[in-house]
Short mmCIF file of C-alpha atoms in Angstrom, two decimals:
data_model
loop_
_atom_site.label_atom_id
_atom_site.label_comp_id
_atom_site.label_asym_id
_atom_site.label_seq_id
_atom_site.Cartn_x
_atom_site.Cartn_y
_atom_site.Cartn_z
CA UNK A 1 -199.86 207.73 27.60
CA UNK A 2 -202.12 204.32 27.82
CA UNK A 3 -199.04 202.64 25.96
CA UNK A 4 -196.79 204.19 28.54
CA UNK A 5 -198.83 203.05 31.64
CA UNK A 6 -198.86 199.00 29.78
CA UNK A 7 -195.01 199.29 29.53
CA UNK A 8 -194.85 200.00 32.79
CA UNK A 9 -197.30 197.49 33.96
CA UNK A 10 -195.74 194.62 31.80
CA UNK A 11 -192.02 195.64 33.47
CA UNK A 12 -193.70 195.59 36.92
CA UNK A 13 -194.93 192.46 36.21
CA UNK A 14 -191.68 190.72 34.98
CA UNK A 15 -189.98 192.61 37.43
CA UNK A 16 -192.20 190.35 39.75
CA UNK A 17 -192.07 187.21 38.28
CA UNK A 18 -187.81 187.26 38.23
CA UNK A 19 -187.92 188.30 41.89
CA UNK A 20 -190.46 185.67 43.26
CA UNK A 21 -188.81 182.94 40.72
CA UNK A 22 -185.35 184.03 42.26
CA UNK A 23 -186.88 183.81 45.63
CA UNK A 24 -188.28 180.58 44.76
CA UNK A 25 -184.52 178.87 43.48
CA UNK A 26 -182.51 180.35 45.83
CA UNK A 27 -185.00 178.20 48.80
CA UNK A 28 -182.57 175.94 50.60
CA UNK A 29 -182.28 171.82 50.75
CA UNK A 30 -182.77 170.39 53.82
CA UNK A 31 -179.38 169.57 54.12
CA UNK A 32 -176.60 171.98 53.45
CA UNK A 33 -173.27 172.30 53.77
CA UNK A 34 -171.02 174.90 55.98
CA UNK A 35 -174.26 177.10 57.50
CA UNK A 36 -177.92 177.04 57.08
CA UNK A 37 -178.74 178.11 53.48
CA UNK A 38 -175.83 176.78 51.92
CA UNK A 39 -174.87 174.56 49.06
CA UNK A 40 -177.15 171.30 49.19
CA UNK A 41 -175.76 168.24 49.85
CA UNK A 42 -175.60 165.79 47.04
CA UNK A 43 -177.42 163.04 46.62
CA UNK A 44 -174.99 159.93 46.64
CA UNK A 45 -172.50 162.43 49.12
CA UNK A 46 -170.98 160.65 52.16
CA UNK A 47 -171.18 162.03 55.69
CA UNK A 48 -169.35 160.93 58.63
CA UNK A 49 -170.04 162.01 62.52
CA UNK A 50 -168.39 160.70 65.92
CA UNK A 51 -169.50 160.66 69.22
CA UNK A 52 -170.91 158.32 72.10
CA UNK A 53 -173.01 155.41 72.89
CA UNK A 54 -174.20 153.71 75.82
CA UNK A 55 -176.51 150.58 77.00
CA UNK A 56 -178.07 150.60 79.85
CA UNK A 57 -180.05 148.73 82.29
CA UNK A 58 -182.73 151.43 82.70
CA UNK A 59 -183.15 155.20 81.36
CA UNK A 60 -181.23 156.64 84.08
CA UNK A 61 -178.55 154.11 83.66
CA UNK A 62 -178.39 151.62 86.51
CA UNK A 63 -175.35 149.10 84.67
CA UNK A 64 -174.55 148.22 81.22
CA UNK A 65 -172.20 149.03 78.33
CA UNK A 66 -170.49 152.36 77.04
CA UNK A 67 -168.52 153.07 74.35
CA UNK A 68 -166.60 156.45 74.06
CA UNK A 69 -165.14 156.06 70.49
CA UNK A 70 -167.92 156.22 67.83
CA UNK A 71 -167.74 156.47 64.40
CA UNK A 72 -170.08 156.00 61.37
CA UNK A 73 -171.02 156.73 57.55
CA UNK A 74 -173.97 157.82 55.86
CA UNK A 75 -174.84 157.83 52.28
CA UNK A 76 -177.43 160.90 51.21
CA UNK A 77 -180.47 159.41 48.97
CA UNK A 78 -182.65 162.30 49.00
CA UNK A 79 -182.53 166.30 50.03
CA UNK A 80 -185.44 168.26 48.17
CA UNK A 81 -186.08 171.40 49.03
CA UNK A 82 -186.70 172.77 53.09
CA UNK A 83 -189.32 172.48 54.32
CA UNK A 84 -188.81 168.70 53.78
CA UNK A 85 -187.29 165.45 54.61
CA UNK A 86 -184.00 164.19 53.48
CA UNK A 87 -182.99 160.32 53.62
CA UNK A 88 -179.59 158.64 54.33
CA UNK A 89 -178.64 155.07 54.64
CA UNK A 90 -176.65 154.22 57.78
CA UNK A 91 -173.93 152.04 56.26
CA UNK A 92 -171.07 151.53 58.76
CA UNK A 93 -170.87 151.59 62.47
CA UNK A 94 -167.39 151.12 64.76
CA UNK A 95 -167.85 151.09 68.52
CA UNK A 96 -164.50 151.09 70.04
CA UNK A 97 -163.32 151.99 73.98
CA UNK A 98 -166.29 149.98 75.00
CA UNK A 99 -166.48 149.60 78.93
CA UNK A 100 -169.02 147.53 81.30
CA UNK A 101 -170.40 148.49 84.86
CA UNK A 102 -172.62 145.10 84.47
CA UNK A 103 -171.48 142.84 87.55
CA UNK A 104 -169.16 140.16 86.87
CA UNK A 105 -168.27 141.72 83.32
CA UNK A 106 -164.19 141.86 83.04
CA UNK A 107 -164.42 144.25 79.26
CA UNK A 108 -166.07 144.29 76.55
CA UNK A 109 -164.90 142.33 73.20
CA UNK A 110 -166.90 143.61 70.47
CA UNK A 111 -170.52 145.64 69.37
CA UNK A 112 -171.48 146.05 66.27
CA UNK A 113 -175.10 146.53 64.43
CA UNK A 114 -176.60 143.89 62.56
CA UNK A 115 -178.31 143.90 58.99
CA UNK A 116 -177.20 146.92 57.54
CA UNK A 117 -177.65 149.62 56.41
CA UNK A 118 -180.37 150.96 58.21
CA UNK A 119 -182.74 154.21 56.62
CA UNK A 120 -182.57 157.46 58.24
CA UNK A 121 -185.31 160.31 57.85
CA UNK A 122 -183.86 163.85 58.65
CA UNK A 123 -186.95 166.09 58.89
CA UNK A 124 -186.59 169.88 58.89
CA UNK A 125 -188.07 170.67 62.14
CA UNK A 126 -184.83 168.47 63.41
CA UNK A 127 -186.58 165.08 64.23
CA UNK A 128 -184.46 161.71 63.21
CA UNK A 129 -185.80 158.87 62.40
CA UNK A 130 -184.22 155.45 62.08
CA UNK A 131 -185.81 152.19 60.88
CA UNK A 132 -184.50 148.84 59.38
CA UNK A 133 -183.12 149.13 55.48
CA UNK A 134 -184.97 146.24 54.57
CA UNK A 135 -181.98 143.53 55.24
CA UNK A 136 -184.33 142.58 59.09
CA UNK A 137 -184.88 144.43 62.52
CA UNK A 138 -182.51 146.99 63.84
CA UNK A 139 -179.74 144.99 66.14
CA UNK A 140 -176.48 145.14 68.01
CA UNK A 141 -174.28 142.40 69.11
CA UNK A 142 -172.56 143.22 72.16
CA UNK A 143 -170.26 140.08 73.22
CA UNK A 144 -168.97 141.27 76.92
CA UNK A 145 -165.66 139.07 78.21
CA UNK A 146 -166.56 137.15 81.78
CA UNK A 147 -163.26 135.75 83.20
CA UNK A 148 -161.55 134.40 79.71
CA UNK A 149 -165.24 133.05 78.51
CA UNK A 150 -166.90 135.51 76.05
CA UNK A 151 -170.59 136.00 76.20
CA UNK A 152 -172.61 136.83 73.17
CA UNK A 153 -175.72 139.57 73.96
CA UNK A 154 -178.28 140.28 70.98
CA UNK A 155 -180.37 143.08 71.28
CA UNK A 156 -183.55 144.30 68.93
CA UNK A 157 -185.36 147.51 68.75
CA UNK A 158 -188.29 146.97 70.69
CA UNK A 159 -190.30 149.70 68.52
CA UNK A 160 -188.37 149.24 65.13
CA UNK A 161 -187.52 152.60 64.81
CA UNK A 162 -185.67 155.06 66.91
CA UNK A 163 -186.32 158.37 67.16
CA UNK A 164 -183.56 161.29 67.58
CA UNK A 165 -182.78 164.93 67.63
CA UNK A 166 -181.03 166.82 65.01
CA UNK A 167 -178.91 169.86 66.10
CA UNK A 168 -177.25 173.02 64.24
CA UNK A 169 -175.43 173.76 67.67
CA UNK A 170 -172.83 171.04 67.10
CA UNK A 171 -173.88 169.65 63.72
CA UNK A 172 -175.00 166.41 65.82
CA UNK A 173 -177.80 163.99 66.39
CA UNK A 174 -179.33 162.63 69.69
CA UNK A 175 -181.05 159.69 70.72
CA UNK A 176 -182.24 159.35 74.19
CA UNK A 177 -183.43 155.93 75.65
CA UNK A 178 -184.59 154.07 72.59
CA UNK A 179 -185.75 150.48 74.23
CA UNK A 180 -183.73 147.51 72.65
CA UNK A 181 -185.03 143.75 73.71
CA UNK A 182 -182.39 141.27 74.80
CA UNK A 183 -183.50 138.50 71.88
CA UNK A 184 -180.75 135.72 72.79
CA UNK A 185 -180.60 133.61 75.72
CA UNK A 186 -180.63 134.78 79.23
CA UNK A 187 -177.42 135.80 80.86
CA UNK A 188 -176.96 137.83 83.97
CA UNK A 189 -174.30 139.23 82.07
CA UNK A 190 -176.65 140.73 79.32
CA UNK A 191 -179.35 143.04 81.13
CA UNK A 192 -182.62 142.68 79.44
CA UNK A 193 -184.11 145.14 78.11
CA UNK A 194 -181.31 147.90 77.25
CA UNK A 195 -181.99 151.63 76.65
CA UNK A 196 -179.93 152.99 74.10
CA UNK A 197 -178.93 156.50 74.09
CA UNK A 198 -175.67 157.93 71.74
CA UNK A 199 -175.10 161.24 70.36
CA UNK A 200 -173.08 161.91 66.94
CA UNK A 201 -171.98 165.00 66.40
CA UNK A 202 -169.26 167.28 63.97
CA UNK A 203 -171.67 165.58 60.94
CA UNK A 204 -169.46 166.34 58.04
CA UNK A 205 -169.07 165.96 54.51
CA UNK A 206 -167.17 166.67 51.36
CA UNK A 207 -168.43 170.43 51.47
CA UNK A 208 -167.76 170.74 55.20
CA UNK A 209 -169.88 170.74 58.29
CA UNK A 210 -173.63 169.17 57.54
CA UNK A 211 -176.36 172.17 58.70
CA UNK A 212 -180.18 171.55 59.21
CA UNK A 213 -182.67 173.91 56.97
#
C-alpha cells in the first residue's frame, strides 16, 4: 500500500509539472499573428500598416498639412514572451495626397522623415513608443508649393519621442498631438510649432493581421 500511495504521488506530481510546463510554453509573444494568442511574430519579419497623418497649427487643428495616403514598414527586432515589450525599427515612410489649409499654400510637394529608421517599443498594455534609431532627432521635411516657389519646412520632435496607442480593434496605432518644433527658418508658410497626430492601422505581416498580447 505505502508503494501504491508514492506511485501515485510521483504521477500526481509529473502530472503537474507537464501541465504547468505546458501552461508555461504555450504563453503568448507580444506580438502575434491572426488573433491574440497566436503564432509569434518573427524576429527579422516585416510589417506594413496604412492610414493618416496630419500637421497642425495647434491640437485642435487651426491650419496645416494632411496627408490621406500613408504607408510604412517595420522590421521586428524583438517579441519575448507577453507580458513584455517587443521592438521594431521604422524603416520607410511615404506620405502621399498631402493637402494644406495654411494661408497662401497652393499644395503640397513632398514630406518625408528624416534619419531613419527610427526604434519603436510596443508594450503589452498597448502603449507605443517612438524615439530616434540612433542616425539624429526624429524629423519631417514638409516642402509646401507657394505660387510656383517651393518652400522647404523642417520640423523636430520637441520631446524626442512620441508616444502612441496600440489597438486590437483595427490592428492600428495612434498618435495624438505629439509637438514637433519648426527648426528651419521662419516662413509664414511653415506654422511653428506643429502637432502631429496619424493613425496606422490593418498592421500586417507575412502570417496575417499583427494582434497585441
Amino acid at each position: 500500500m505505502h508503494r501504491y500511495r508514492l506511485a501515485v504521488a510521483a504521477a500526481a506530481t509529473a502530472l503537474f509539472t507537464a501541465l504547468t510546463t505546458g501552461t508555461a510554453s504555450a504563453a503568448p509573444a507580444v506580438l502575434t499573428f491572426g488573433g491574440v494568442g497566436g503564432a509569434p511574430v518573427p524576429i527579422g519579419g516585416s510589417l506594413q500598416s496604412s492610414g493618416t497623418e496630419t500637421l497642425y497649427s495647434t491640437t485642435t487643428g487651426t491650419y496645416g498639412f494632411a496627408c490621406t495616403n500613408v504607408y510604412n514598414g517595420y522590421t521586428v527586432t524583438s517579441n519575448p514572451v507577453a507580458p513584455g515589450s517587443a521592438t521594431m525599427k521604422l524603416n520607410w515612410l511615404q506620405l502621399g495626397s498631402c493637402t494644406s489649409t495654411v494661408p497662401g499654400v497652393t499644395g503640397v510637394n513632398t514630406m518625408y522623415l528624416v534619419d531613419l529608421p527610427y526604434r519603436v517599443a510596443v508594450d503589452s498594455p498597448g502603449k507605443v513608443t517612438y524615439t530616434d534609431g540612433g542616425s539624429g532627432p526624429m524629423r519631417t521635411i514638409i516642402q509646401p508649393s507657394v505660387g510656383g516657389t517651393t518652400v522647404t519646412c523642417a520640423y523636430q520632435s520637441h520631446d524626442s519621442v512620441v508616444y502612441g496607442v496600440w489597438s486590437n480593434a483595427d490592428n492600428s496605432i495612434t498618435v495624438t498631438n505629439a509637438p514637433f518644433d519648426l527648426i528651419s527658418s521662419p516662413s509664414p508658410y511653415c506654422p511653428s510649432p506643429v502637432f502631429v497626430s496619424f493613425k496606422q492601422a490593418g498592421t500586417t505581416g507575412s502570417g496575417g493581421l499583427v494582434f497585441l498580447n
